[in-house]
PDB file of C-alpha atoms in Angstrom:
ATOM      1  CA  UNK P 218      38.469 -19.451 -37.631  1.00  0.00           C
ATOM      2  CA  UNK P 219      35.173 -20.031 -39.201  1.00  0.00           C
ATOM      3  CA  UNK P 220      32.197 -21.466 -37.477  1.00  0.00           C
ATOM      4  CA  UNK P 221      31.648 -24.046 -39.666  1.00  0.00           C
ATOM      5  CA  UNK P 222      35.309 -24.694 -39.298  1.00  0.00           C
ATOM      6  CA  UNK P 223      35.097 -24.872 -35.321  1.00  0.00           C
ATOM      7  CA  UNK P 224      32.277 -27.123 -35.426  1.00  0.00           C
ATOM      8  CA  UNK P 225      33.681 -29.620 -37.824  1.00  0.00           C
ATOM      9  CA  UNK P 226      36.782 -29.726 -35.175  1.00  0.00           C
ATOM     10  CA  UNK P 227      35.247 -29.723 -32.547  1.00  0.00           C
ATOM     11  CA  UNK P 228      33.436 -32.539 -33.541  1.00  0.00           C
ATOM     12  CA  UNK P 229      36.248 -34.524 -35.067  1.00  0.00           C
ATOM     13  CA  UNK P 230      38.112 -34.518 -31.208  1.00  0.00           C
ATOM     14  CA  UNK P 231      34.716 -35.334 -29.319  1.00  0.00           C
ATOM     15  CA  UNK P 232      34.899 -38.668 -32.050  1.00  0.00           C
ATOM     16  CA  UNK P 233      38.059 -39.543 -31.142  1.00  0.00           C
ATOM     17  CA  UNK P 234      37.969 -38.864 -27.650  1.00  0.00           C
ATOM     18  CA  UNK P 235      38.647 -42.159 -25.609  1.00  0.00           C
ATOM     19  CA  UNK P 236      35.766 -44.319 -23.904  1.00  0.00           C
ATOM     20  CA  UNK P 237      38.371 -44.744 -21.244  1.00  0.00           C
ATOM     21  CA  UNK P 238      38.301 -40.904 -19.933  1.00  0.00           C
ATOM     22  CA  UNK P 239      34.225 -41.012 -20.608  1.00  0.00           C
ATOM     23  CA  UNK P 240      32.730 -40.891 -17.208  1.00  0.00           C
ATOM     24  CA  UNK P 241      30.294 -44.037 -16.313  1.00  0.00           C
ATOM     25  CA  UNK P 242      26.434 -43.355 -15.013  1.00  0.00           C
ATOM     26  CA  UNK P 243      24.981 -43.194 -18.060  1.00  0.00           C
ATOM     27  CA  UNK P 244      26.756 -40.714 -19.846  1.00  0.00           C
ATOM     28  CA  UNK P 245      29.405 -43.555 -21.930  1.00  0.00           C
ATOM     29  CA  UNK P 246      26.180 -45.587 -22.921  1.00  0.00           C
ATOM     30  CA  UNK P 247      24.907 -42.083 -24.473  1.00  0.00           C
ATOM     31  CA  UNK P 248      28.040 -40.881 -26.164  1.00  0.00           C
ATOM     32  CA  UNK P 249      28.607 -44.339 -27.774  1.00  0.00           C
ATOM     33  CA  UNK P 250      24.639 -44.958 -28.948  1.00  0.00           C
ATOM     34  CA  UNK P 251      25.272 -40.847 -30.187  1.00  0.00           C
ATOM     35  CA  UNK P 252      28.471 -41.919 -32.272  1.00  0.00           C
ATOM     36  CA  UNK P 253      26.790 -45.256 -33.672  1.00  0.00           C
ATOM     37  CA  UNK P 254      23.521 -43.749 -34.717  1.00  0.00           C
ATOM     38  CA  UNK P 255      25.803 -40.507 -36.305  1.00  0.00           C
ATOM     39  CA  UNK P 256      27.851 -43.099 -37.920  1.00  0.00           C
ATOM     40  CA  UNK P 257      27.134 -46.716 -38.820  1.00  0.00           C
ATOM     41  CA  UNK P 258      22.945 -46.328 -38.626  1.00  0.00           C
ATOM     42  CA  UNK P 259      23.056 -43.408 -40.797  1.00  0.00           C
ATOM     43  CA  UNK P 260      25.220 -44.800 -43.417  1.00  0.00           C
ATOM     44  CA  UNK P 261      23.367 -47.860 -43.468  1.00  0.00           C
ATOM     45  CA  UNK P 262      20.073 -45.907 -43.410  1.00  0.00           C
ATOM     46  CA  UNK P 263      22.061 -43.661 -46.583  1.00  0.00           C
ATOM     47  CA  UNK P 264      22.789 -47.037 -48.499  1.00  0.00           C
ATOM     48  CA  UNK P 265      19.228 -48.378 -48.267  1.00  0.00           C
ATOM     49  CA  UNK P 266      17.569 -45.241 -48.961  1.00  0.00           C
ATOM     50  CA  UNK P 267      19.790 -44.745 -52.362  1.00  0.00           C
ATOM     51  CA  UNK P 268      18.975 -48.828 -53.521  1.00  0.00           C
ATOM     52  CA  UNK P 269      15.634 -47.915 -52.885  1.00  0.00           C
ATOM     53  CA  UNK P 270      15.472 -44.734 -55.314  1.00  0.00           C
ATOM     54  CA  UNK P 271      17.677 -46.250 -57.484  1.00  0.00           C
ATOM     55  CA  UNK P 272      15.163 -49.120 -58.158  1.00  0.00           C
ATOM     56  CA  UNK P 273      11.471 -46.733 -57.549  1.00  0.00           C
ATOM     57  CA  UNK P 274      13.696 -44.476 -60.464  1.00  0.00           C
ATOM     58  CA  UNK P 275      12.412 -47.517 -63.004  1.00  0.00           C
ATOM     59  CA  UNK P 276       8.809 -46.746 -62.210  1.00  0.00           C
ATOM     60  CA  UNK P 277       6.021 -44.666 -63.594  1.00  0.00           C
ATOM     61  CA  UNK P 278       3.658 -44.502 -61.231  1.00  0.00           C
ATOM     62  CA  UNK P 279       3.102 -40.996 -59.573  1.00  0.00           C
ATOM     63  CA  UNK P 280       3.949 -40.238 -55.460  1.00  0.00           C
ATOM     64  CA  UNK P 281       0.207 -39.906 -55.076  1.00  0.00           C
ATOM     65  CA  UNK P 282       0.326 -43.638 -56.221  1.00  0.00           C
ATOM     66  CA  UNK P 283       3.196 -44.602 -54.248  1.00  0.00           C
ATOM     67  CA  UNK P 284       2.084 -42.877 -51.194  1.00  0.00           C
ATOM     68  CA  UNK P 285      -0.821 -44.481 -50.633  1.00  0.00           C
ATOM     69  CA  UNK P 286      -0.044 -47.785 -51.831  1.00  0.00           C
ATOM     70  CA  UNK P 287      -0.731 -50.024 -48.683  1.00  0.00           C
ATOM     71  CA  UNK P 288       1.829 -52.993 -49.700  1.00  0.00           C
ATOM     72  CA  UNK P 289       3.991 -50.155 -50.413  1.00  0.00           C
ATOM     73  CA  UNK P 290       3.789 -48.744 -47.116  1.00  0.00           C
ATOM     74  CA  UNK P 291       4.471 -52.092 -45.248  1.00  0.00           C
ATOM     75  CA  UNK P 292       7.461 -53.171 -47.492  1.00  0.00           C
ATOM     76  CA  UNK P 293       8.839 -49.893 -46.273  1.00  0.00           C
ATOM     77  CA  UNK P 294       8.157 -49.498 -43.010  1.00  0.00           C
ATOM     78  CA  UNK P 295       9.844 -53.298 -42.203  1.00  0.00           C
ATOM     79  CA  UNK P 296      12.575 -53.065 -44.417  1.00  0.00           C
ATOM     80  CA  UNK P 297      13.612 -49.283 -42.789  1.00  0.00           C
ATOM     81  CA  UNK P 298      13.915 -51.304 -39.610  1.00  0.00           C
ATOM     82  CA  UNK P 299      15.695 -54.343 -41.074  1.00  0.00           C
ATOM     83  CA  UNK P 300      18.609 -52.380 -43.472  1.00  0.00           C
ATOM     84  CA  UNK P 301      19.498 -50.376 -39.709  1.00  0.00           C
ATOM     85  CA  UNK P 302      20.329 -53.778 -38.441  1.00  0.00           C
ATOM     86  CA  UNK P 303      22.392 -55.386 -40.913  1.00  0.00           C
ATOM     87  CA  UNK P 304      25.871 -54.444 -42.096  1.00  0.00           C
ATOM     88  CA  UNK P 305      25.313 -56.626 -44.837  1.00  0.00           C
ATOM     89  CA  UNK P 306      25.412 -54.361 -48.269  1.00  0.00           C
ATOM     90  CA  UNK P 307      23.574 -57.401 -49.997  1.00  0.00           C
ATOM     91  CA  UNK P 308      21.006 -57.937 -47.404  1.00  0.00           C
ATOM     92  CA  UNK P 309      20.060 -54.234 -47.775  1.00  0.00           C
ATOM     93  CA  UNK P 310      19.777 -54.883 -51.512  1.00  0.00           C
ATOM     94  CA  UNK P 311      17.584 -57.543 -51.326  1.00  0.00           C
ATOM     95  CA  UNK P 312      15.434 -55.656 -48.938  1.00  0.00           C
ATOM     96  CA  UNK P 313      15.174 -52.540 -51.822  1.00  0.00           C
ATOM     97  CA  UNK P 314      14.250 -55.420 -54.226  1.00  0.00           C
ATOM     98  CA  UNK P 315      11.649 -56.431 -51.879  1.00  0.00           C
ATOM     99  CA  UNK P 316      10.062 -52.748 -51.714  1.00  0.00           C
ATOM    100  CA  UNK P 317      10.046 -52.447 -55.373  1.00  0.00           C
ATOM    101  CA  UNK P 318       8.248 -55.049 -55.775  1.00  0.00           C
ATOM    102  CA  UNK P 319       5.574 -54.813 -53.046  1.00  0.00           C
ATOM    103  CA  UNK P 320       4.780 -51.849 -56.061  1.00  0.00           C
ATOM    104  CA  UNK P 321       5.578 -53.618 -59.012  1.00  0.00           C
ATOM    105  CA  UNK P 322       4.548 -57.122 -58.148  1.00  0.00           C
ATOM    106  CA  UNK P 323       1.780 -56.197 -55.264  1.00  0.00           C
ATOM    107  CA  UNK P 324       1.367 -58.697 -52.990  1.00  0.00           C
ATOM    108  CA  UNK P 325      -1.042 -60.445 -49.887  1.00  0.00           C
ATOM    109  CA  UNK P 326       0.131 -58.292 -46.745  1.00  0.00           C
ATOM    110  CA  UNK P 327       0.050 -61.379 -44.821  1.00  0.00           C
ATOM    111  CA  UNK P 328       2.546 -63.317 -47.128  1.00  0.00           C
ATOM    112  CA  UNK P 329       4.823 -59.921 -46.790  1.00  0.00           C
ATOM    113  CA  UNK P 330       4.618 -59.302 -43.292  1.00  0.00           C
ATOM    114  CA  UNK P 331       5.804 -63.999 -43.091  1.00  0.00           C
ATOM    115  CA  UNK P 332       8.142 -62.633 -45.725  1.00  0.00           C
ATOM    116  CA  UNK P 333       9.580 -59.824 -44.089  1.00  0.00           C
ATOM    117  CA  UNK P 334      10.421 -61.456 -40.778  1.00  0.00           C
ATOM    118  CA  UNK P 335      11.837 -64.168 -42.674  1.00  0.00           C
ATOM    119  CA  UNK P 336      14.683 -61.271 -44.147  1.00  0.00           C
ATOM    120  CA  UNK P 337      14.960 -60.306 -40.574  1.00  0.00           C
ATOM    121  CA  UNK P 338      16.155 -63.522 -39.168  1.00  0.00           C
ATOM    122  CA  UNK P 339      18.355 -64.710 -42.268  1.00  0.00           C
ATOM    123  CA  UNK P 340      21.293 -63.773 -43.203  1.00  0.00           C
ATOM    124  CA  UNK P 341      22.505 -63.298 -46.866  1.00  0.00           C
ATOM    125  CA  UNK P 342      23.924 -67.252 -47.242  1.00  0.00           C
ATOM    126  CA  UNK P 343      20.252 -68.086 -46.498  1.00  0.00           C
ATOM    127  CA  UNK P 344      19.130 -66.372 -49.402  1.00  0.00           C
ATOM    128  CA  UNK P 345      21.878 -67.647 -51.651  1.00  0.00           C
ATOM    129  CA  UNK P 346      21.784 -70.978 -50.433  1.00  0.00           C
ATOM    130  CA  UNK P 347      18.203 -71.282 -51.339  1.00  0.00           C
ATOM    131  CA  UNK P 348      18.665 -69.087 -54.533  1.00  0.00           C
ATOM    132  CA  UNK P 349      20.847 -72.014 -55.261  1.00  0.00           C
ATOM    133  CA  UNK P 350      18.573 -74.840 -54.323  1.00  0.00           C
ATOM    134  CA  UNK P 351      16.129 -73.515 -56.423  1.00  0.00           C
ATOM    135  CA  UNK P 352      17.964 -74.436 -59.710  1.00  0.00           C
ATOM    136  CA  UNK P 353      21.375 -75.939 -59.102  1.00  0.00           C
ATOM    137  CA  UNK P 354      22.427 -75.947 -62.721  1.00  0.00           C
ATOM    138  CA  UNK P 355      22.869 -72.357 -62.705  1.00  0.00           C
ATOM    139  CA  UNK P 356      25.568 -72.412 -60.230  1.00  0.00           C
ATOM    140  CA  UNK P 357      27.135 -75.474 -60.841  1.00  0.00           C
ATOM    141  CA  UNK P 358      30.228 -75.441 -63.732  1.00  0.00           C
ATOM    142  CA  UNK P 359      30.120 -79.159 -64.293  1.00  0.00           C
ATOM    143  CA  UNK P 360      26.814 -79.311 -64.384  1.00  0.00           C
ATOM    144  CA  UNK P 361      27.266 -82.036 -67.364  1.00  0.00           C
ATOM    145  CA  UNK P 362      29.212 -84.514 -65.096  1.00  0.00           C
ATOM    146  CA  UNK P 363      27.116 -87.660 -65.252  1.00  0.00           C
ATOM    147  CA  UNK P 364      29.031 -89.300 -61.847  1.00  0.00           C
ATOM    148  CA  UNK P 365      26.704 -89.839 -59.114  1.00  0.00           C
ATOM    149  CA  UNK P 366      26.942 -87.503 -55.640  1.00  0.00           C
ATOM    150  CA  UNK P 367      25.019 -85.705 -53.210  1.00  0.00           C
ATOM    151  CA  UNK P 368      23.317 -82.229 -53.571  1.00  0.00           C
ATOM    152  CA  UNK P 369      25.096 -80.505 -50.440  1.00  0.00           C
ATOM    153  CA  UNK P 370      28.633 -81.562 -52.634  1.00  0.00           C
ATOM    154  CA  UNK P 371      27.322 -79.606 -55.777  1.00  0.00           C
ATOM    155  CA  UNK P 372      26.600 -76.672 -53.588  1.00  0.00           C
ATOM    156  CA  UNK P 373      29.727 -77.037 -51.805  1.00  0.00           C
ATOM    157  CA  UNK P 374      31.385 -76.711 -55.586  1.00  0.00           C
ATOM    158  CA  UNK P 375      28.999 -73.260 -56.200  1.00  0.00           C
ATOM    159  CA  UNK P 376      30.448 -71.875 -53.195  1.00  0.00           C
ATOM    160  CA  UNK P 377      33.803 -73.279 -52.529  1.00  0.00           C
ATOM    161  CA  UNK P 378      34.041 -70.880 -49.393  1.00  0.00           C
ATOM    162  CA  UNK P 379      31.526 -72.786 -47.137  1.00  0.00           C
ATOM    163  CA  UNK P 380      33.730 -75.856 -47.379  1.00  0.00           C
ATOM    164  CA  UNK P 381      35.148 -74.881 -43.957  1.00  0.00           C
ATOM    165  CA  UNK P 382      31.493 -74.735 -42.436  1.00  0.00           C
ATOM    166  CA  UNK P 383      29.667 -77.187 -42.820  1.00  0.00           C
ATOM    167  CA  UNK P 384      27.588 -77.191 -39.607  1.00  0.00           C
ATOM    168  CA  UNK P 385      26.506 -73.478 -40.390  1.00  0.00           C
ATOM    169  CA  UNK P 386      25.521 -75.095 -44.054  1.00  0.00           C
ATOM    170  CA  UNK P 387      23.485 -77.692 -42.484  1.00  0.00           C
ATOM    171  CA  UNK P 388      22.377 -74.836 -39.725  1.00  0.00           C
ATOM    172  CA  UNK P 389      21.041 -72.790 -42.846  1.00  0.00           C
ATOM    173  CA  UNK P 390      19.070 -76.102 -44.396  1.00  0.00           C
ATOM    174  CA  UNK P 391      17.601 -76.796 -41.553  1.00  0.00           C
ATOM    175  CA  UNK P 392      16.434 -73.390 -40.977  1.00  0.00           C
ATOM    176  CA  UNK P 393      14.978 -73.050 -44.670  1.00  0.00           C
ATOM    177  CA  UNK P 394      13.480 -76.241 -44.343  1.00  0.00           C
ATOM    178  CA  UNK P 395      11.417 -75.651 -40.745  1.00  0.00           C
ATOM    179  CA  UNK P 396      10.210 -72.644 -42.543  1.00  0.00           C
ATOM    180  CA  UNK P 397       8.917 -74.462 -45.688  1.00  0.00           C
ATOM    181  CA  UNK P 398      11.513 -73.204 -48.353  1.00  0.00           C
ATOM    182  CA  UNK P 399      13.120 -76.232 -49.136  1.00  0.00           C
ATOM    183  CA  UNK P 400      11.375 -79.212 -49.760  1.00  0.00           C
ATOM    184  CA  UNK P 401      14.060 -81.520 -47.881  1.00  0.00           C
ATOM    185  CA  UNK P 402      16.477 -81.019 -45.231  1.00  0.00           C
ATOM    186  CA  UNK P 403      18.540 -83.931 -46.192  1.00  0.00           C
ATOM    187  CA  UNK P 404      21.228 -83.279 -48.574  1.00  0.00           C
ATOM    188  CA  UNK P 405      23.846 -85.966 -48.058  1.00  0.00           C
ATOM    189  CA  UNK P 406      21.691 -88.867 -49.823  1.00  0.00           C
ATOM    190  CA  UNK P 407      23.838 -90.189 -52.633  1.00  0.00           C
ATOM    191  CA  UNK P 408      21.715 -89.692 -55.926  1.00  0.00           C
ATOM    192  CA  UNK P 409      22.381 -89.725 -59.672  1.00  0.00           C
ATOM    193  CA  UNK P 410      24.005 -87.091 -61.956  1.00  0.00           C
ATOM    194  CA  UNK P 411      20.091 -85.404 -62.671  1.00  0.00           C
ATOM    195  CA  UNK P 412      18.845 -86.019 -58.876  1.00  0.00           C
ATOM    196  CA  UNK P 413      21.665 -84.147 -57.334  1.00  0.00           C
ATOM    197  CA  UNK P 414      21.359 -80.967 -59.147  1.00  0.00           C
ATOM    198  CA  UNK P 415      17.475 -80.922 -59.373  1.00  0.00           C
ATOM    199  CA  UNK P 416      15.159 -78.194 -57.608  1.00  0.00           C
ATOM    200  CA  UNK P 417      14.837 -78.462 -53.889  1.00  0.00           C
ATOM    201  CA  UNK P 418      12.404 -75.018 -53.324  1.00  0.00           C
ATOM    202  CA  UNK P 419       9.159 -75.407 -52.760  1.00  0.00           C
ATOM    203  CA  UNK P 420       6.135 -73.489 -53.905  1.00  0.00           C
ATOM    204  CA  UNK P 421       6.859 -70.918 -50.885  1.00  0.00           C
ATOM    205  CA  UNK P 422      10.312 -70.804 -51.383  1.00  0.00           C
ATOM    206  CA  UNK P 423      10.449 -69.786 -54.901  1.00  0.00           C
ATOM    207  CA  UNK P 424       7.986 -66.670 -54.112  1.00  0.00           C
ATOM    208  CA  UNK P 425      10.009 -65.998 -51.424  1.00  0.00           C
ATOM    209  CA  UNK P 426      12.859 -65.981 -54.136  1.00  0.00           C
ATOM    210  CA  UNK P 427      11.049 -64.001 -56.313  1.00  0.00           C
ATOM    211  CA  UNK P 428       9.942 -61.156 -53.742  1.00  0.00           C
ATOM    212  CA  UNK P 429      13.866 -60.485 -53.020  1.00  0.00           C
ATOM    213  CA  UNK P 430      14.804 -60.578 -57.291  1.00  0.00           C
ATOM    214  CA  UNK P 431      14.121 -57.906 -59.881  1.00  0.00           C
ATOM    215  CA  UNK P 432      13.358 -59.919 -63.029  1.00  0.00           C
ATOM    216  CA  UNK P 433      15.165 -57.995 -66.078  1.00  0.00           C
ATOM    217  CA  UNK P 434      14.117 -58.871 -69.290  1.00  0.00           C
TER     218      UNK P 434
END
């Protein structure tokens, strides 16, 4: 049998080996933080990585340039940290969109660094939700009705699949609001055809927006 061959077996059995038989004192915590960081950290790790090259691909600026870009450098080192975290495939997107444009874009390290542990603590329907916020219309397929409602029911139309959740909608408000991305946390307020499905994102929030988006042309 070949080496390689050996190895690769060897290797396979030691995977599937049961946490049962694994003796306790410290060597189960080390096999199962060895399988997780050979498995699910390094896949994650694989997927960001590839987002990020796909989007740097676009660029012309030389390593030289890249490499010492400071933004660059930040937007990198935080996302790295964040896309091992999250299983979310989107989340890790957003955070490659982020590091192209700390390049692109440039931007204040202190906004980035506010930005940055914002990405950290949200998940993905925090980003939608306020991606939807900030124009409504987009989203919405009857945008034209001219019956009077409240904004939370148009979003609840966008994304039929929160229905069943509402207090992890108003969870999400609440939490863009205290951070200053919304303008309102109040969504239930009965308005007209034009106020329901106007803007909610504030100055903040739209950057914010804008920092996780690659504008195409």
């Amino acid at each position: 049998m070949e080496k390689e061959e050996l190895v690769r077996q060897i290797i396979e059995i030691s995977a599937k080996t049961a946490i049962s038989v694994i003796p306790i004192g410290g060597t189960l915590i080390t096999e199962i933080w060895n399988a997780v960081k050979d498995n699910a950290i390094q896949k994650r790790l694989n997927d960001f990585h590839n987002k990020v090259e796909e989007k740097l691909h676009t660029l012309e600026s030389s390593l030289e340039e890249v490499g010492t870009n400071e933004a660059f450098t930040t937007a990198m080192l935080w996302a790295t940290e964040i896309a091992i975290k999250t299983e979310q495939e989107k989340k890790r997107e957003y955070l490659a969109n982020a590091v192209y444009n700390s390049l692109k874009v440039g931007i204040d390290e202190n906004i980035q660094v506010i930005f940055m542990d914002m990405i950290s603590k949200y998940s993905v329907w925090h980003i939608q939700i306020l991606e939807y916020f900030r124009d409504p219309k987009k989203k919405v397929t009857n945008k034209y009705d001219d019956s009077m409602g409240t904004p939370i029911m148009c979003l609840l139309e966008a994304y039929p699949e929160l229905r069943p959740n509402a207090s992890l909608v108003n969870k999400i408000i609440s939490d863009l609001y205290a951070d200053g991305l919304l303008s309102t946390a109040n969504m239930n307020t009965v308005m007209t055809a034009q106020g329901k499905l106007s803007s909610r994102t504030t100055d903040l929030g739209n950057q914010f927006i804008d920092y996780l988006t690659i504008k195409t042309i």
